[in-house]
CSV table of C-alpha atoms in Angstrom, one decimal:
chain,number,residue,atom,x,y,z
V,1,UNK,CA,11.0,-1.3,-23.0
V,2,UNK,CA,11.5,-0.6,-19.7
V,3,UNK,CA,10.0,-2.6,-17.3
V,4,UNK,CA,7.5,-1.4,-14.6
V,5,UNK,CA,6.0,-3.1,-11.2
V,6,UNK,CA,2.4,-2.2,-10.5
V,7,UNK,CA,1.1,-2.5,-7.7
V,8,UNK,CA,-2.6,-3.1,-6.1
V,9,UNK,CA,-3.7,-1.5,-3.2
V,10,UNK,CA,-7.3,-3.6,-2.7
V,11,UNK,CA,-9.0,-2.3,-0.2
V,12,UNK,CA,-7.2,-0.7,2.5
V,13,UNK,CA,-8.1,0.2,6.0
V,14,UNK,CA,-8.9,4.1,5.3
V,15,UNK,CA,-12.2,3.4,3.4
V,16,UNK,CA,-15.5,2.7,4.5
V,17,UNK,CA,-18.3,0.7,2.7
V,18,UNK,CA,-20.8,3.9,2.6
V,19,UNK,CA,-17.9,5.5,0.2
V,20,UNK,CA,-18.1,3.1,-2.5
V,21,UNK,CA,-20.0,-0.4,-3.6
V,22,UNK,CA,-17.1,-1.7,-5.5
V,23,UNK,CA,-15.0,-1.3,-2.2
V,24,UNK,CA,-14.3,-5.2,-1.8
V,25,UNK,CA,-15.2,-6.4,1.8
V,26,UNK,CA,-15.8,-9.9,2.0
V,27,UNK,CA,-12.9,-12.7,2.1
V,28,UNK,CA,-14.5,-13.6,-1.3
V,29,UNK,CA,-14.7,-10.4,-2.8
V,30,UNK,CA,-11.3,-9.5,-1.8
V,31,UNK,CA,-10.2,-13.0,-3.0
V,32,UNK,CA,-11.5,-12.1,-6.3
V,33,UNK,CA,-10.8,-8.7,-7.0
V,34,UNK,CA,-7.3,-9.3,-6.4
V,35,UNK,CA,-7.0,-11.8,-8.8
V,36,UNK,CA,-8.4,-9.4,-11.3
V,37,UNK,CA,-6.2,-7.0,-11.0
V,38,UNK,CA,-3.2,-9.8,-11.1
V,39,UNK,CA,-4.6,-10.2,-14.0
V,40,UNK,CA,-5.1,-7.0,-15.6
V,41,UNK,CA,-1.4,-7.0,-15.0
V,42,UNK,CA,-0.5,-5.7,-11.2
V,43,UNK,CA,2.6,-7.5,-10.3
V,44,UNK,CA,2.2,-7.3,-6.2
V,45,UNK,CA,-0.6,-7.1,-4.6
V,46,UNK,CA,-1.6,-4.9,-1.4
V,47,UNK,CA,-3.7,-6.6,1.2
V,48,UNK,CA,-5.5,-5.7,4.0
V,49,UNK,CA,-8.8,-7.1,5.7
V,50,UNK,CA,-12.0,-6.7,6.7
V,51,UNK,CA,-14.4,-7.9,9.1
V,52,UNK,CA,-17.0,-9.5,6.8
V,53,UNK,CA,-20.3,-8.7,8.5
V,54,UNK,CA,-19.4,-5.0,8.9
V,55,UNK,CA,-16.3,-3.5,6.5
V,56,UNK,CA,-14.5,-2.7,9.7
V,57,UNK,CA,-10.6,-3.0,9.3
V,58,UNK,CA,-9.6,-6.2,11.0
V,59,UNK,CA,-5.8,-7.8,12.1
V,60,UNK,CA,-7.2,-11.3,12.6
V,61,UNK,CA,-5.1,-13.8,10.8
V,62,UNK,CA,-8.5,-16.1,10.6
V,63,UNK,CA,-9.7,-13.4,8.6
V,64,UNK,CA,-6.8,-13.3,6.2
V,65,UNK,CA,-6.7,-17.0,6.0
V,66,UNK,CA,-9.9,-17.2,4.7
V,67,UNK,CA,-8.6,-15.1,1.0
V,68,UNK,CA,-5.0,-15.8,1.2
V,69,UNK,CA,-4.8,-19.4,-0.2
V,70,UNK,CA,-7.4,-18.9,-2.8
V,71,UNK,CA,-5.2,-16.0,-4.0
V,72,UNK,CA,-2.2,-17.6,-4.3
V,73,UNK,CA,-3.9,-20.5,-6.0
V,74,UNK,CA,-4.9,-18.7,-8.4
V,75,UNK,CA,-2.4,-16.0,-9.8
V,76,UNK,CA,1.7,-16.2,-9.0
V,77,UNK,CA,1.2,-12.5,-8.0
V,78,UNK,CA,3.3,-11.0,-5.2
V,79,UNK,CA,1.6,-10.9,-1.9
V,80,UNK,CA,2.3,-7.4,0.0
V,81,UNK,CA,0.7,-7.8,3.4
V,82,UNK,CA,0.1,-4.9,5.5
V,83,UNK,CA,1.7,-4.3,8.7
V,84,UNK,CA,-0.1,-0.5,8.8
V,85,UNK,CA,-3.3,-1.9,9.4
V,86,UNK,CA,-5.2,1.2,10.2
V,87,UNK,CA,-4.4,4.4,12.4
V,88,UNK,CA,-6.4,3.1,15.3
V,89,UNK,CA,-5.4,-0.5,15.6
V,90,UNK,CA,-2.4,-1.4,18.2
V,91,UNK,CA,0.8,-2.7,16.6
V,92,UNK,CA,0.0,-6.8,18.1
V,93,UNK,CA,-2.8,-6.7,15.8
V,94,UNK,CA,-1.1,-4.8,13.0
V,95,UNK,CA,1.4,-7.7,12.7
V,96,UNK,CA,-0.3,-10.8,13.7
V,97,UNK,CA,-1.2,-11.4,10.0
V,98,UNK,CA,2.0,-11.4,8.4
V,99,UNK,CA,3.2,-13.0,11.8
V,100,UNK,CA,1.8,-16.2,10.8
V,101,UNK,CA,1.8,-16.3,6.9
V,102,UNK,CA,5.1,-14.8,6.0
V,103,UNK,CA,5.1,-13.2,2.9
V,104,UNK,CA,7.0,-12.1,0.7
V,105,UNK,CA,6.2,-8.7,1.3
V,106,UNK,CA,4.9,-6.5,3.9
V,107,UNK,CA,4.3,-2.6,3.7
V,108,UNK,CA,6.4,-0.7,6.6
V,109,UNK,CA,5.4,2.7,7.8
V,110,UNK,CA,8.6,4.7,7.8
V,111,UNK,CA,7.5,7.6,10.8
V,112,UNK,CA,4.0,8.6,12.4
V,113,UNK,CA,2.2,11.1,11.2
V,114,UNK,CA,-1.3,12.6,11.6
V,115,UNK,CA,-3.6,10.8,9.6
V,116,UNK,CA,-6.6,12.4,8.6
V,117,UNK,CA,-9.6,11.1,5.7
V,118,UNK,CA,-12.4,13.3,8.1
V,119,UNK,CA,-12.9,14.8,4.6
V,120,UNK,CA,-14.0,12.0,2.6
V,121,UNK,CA,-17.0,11.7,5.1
V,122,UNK,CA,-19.0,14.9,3.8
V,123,UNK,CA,-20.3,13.6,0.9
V,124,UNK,CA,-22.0,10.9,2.9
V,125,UNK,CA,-25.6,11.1,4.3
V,126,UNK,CA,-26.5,7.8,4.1
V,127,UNK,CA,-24.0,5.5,6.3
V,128,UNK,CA,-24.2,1.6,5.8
V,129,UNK,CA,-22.6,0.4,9.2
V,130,UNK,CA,-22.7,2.4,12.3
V,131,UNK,CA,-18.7,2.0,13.0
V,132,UNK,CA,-18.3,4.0,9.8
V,133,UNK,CA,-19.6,7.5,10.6
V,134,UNK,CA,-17.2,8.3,13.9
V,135,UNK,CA,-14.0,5.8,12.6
V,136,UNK,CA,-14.2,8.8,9.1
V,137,UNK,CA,-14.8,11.9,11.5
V,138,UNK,CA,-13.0,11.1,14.2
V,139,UNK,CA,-9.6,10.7,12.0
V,140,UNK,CA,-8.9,14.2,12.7
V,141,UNK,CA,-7.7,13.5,15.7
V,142,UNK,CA,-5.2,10.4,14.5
V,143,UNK,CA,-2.2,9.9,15.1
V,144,UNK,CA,-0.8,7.0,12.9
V,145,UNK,CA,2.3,6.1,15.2
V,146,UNK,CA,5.0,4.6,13.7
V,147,UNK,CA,8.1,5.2,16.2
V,148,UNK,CA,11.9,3.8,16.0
V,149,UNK,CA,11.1,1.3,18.5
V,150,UNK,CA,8.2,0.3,16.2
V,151,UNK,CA,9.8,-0.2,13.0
V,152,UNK,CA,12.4,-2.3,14.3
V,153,UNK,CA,10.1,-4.7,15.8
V,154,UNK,CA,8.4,-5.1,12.6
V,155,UNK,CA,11.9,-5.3,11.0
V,156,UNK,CA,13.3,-8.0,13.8
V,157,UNK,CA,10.1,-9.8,13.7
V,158,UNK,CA,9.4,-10.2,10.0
V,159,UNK,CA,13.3,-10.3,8.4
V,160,UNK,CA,13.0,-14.0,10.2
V,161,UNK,CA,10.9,-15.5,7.6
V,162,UNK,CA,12.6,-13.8,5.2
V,163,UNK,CA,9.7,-10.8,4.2
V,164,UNK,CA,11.3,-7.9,3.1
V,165,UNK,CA,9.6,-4.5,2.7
V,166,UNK,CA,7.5,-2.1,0.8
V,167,UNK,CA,9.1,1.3,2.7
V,168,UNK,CA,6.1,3.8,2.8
V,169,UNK,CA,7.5,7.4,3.5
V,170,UNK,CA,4.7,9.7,4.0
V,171,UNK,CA,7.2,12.9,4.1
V,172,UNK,CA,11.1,13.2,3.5
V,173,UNK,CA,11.8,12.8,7.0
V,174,UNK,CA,10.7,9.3,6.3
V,175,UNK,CA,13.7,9.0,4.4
V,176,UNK,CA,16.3,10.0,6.7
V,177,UNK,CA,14.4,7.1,8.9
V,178,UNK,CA,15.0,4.5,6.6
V,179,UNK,CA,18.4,5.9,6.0
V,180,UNK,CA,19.1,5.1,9.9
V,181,UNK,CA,18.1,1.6,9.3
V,182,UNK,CA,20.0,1.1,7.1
V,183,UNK,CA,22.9,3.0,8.3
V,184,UNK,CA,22.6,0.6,10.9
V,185,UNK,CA,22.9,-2.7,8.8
V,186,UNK,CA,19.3,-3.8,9.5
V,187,UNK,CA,17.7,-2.7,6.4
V,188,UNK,CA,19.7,-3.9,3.5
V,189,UNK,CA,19.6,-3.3,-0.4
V,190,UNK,CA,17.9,-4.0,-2.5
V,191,UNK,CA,14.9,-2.2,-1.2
V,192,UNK,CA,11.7,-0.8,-2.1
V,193,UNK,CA,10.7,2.5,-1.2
V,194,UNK,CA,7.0,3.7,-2.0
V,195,UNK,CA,6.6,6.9,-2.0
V,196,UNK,CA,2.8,8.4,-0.5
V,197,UNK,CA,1.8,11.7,-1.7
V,198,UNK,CA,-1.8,13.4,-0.8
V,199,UNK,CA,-2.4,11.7,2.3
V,200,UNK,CA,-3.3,15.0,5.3
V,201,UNK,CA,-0.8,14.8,7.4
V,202,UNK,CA,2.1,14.1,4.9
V,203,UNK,CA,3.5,15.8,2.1
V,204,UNK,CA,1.5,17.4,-0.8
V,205,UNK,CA,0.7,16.1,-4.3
V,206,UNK,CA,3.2,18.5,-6.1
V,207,UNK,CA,5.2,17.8,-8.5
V,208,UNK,CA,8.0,19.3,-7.2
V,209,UNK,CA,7.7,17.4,-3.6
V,210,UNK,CA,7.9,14.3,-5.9
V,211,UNK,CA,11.8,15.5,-7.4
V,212,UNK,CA,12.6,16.7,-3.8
V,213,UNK,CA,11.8,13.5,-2.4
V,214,UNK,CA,13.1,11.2,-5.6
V,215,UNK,CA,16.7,13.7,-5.5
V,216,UNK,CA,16.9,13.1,-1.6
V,217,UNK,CA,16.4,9.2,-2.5
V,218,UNK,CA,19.4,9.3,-4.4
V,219,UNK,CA,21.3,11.4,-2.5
V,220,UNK,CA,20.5,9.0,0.8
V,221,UNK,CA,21.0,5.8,-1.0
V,222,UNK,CA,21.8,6.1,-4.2
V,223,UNK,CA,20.3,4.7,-7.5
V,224,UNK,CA,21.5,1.5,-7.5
V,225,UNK,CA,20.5,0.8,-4.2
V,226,UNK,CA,16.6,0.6,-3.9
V,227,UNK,CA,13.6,0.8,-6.4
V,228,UNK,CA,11.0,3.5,-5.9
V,229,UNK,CA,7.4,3.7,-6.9
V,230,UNK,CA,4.5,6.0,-6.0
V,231,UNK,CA,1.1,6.1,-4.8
V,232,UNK,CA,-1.1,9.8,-4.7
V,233,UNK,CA,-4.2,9.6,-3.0
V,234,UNK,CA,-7.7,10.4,-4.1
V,235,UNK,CA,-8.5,12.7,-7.8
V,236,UNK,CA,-4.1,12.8,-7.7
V,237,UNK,CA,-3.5,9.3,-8.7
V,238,UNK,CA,-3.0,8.7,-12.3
V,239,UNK,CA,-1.6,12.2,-12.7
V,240,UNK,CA,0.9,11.4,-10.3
V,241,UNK,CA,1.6,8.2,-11.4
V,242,UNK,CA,1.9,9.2,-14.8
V,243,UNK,CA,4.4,11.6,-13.8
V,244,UNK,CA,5.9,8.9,-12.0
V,245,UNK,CA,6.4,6.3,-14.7
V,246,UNK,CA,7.9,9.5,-17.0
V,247,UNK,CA,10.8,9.8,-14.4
V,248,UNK,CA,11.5,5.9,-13.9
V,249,UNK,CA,9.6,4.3,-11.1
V,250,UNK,CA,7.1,2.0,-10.6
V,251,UNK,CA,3.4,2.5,-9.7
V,252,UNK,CA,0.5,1.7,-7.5
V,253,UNK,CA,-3.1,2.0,-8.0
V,254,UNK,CA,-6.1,0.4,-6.3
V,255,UNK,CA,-9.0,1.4,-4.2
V,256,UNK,CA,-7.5,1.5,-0.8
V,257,UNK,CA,-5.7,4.9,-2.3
V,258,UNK,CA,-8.7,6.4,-4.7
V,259,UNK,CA,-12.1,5.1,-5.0
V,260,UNK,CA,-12.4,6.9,-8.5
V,261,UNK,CA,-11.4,5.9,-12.0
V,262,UNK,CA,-11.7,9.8,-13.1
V,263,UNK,CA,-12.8,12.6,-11.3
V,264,UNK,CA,-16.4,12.3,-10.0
V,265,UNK,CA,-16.6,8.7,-11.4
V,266,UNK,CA,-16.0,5.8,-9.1
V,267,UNK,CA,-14.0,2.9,-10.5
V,268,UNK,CA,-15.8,-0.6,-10.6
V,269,UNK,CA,-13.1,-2.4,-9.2
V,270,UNK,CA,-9.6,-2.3,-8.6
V,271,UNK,CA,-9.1,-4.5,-11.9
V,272,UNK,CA,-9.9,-1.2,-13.9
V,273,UNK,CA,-7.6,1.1,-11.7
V,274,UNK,CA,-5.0,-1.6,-13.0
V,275,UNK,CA,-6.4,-1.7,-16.7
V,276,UNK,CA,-6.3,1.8,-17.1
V,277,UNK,CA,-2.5,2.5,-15.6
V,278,UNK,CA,-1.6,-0.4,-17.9
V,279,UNK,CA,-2.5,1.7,-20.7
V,280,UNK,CA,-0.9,4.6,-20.1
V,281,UNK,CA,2.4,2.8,-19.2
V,282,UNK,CA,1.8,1.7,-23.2
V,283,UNK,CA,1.3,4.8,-24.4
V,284,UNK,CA,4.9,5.7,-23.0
V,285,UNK,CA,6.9,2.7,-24.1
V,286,UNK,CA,6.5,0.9,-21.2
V,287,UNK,CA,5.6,-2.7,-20.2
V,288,UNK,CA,4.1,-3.8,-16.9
V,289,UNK,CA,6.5,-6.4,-14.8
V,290,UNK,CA,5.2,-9.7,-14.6
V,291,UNK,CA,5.6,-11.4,-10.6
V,292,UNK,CA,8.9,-13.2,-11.4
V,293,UNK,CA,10.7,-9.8,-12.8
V,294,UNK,CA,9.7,-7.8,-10.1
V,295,UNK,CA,10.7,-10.6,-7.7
V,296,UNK,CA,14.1,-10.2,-9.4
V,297,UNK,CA,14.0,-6.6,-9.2
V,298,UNK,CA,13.7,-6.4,-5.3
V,299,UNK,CA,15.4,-9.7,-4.2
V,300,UNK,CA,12.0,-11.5,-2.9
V,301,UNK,CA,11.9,-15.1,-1.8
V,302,UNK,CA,9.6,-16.2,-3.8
V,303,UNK,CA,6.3,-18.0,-3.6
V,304,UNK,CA,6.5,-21.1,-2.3
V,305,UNK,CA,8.3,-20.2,0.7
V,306,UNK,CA,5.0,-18.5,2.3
V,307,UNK,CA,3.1,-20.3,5.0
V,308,UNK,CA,-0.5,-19.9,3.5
């Protein structure tokens, strides 16, 4: 059976709290929805944060700190910090997180791009916080920079501690970025490449953008050289991933990419997001990874040499 590496997007920084109840805000509830999903069988898991009192996406390490060692207490799971933070937050505050803990992963934003969710605001009437309503309806106006200059700080900054990379391309032209890096010698295989369909702003949720993008992967690298998985925002995510999984890569679900389980039902947590790709990965002959496999798989440095 061939072996595939979920992974758990848990809450994101795209997301508000008026959009969905089981979106997990607190340090606790983030703590422990992540350690569902590890153990409904995600391998890595995604993290962002939030400020408690509010939902608002936060950078503040004192923040993280607060659901990081309780995590890795209690599951051997992959921690994947973010280094995207959200489209309005400058880059010192992006990184001062995985600054200080060092994990084994961080996501990398290959390229800016508009960055719009506007859309996911006009079903609400009723907003919770009063960030929410303007931070949602205001993102069409968003640029999510990303530059050269950018990625290699992260790069320089985070290589140190030995972190290596989830490489999110929002487009193909992210590609050819990473392909400069590691034309370069500063990105070096193996990698992982996670490929984002269905975000506005980058490419579309077809099936044939996700051959274009998988051929030019090969063609750029070659197959032996990085692993691949996929993410598809919103009512596109288990179709895509299902696709996904059919042609050989690996998978990420959670509720920083699609508050729903099916369309027009929200999910509970991210724990059943997990659950329910787990059982279509069955259905096809497939086994989720467990942490030390897909450690193996992209050359991590394992858990114990984090600092939280």
């Amino acid at each position: 059976m061939a072996k595939i590496i979920i992974t758990c997007a848990v809450t994101g920084g795209a997301h508000t709290p008026s959009m969905s109840d089981a979106l997990p805000i607190t340090p606790e509830e983030i703590a422990n929805q992540a350690i569902a999903a590890a153990e409904a069988g995600a391998a890595i898991l995604h993290l962002h944060a939030r400020v408690p009192e509010t939902g608002q996406p936060t950078g503040n390490p004192d923040v993280y700190a607060q659901f990081l060692p309780v995590i890795r207490q209690r599951t051997d799971a992959v921690v994947n910090l973010t280094t995207g933070g959200s489209a309005t937050m400058p880059l010192d505050d992006r990184l001062a997180a995985a600054t200080r803990f060092k994990p084994e992963m961080c996501s990398l934003n290959m390229g800016s791009i508009n960055f719009a969710f506007h859309g996911a605001g006009r079903r609400i009437t009723d907003w919770k916080h009063a960030w929410e309503k303007d931070y949602v309806l205001n993102s069409d106006d968003y640029i999510f920079r990303n530059t050269f200059r950018d990625i290699d700080r992260i790069i320089t900054t985070m290589r140190e501690g030995g972190t290596k990379f989830e490489h999110e391309c929002y487009d193909v032209g992210h590609l050819y970025n990473l392909a400069h890096f590691v034309a370069a010698g500063i990105v070096e295989p193996p990698f992982f490449i996670q490929m984002i369909f269905g975000i506005l702003g980058g490419i579309g949720p077809d099936l044939e953008n996700l051959m274009f993008m998988k051929a030019t992967a090969d063609r750029l690298f070659g197959r032996d050289s990085y692993q691949w998985s996929v993410l598809a925002a919103g009512r596109h995510q288990m179709p895509f991933l299902t696709q996904a999984a059919l042609m050989g890569g690996h998978v990420r679900v959670g509720l920083e990419d699609s508050l729903f389980i099916e369309r027009g039902e929200l999910a509970v947590s991210n724990a059943q997001q997990v659950a329910k790709i787990v059982r279509i990965l069955h259905e096809m002959g497939h086994e989720p990874a467990t942490p030390s496999e897909a450690r193996a798989m992209l050359g991590l440095k394992g858990g114990d040499r984090v600092e939280f």
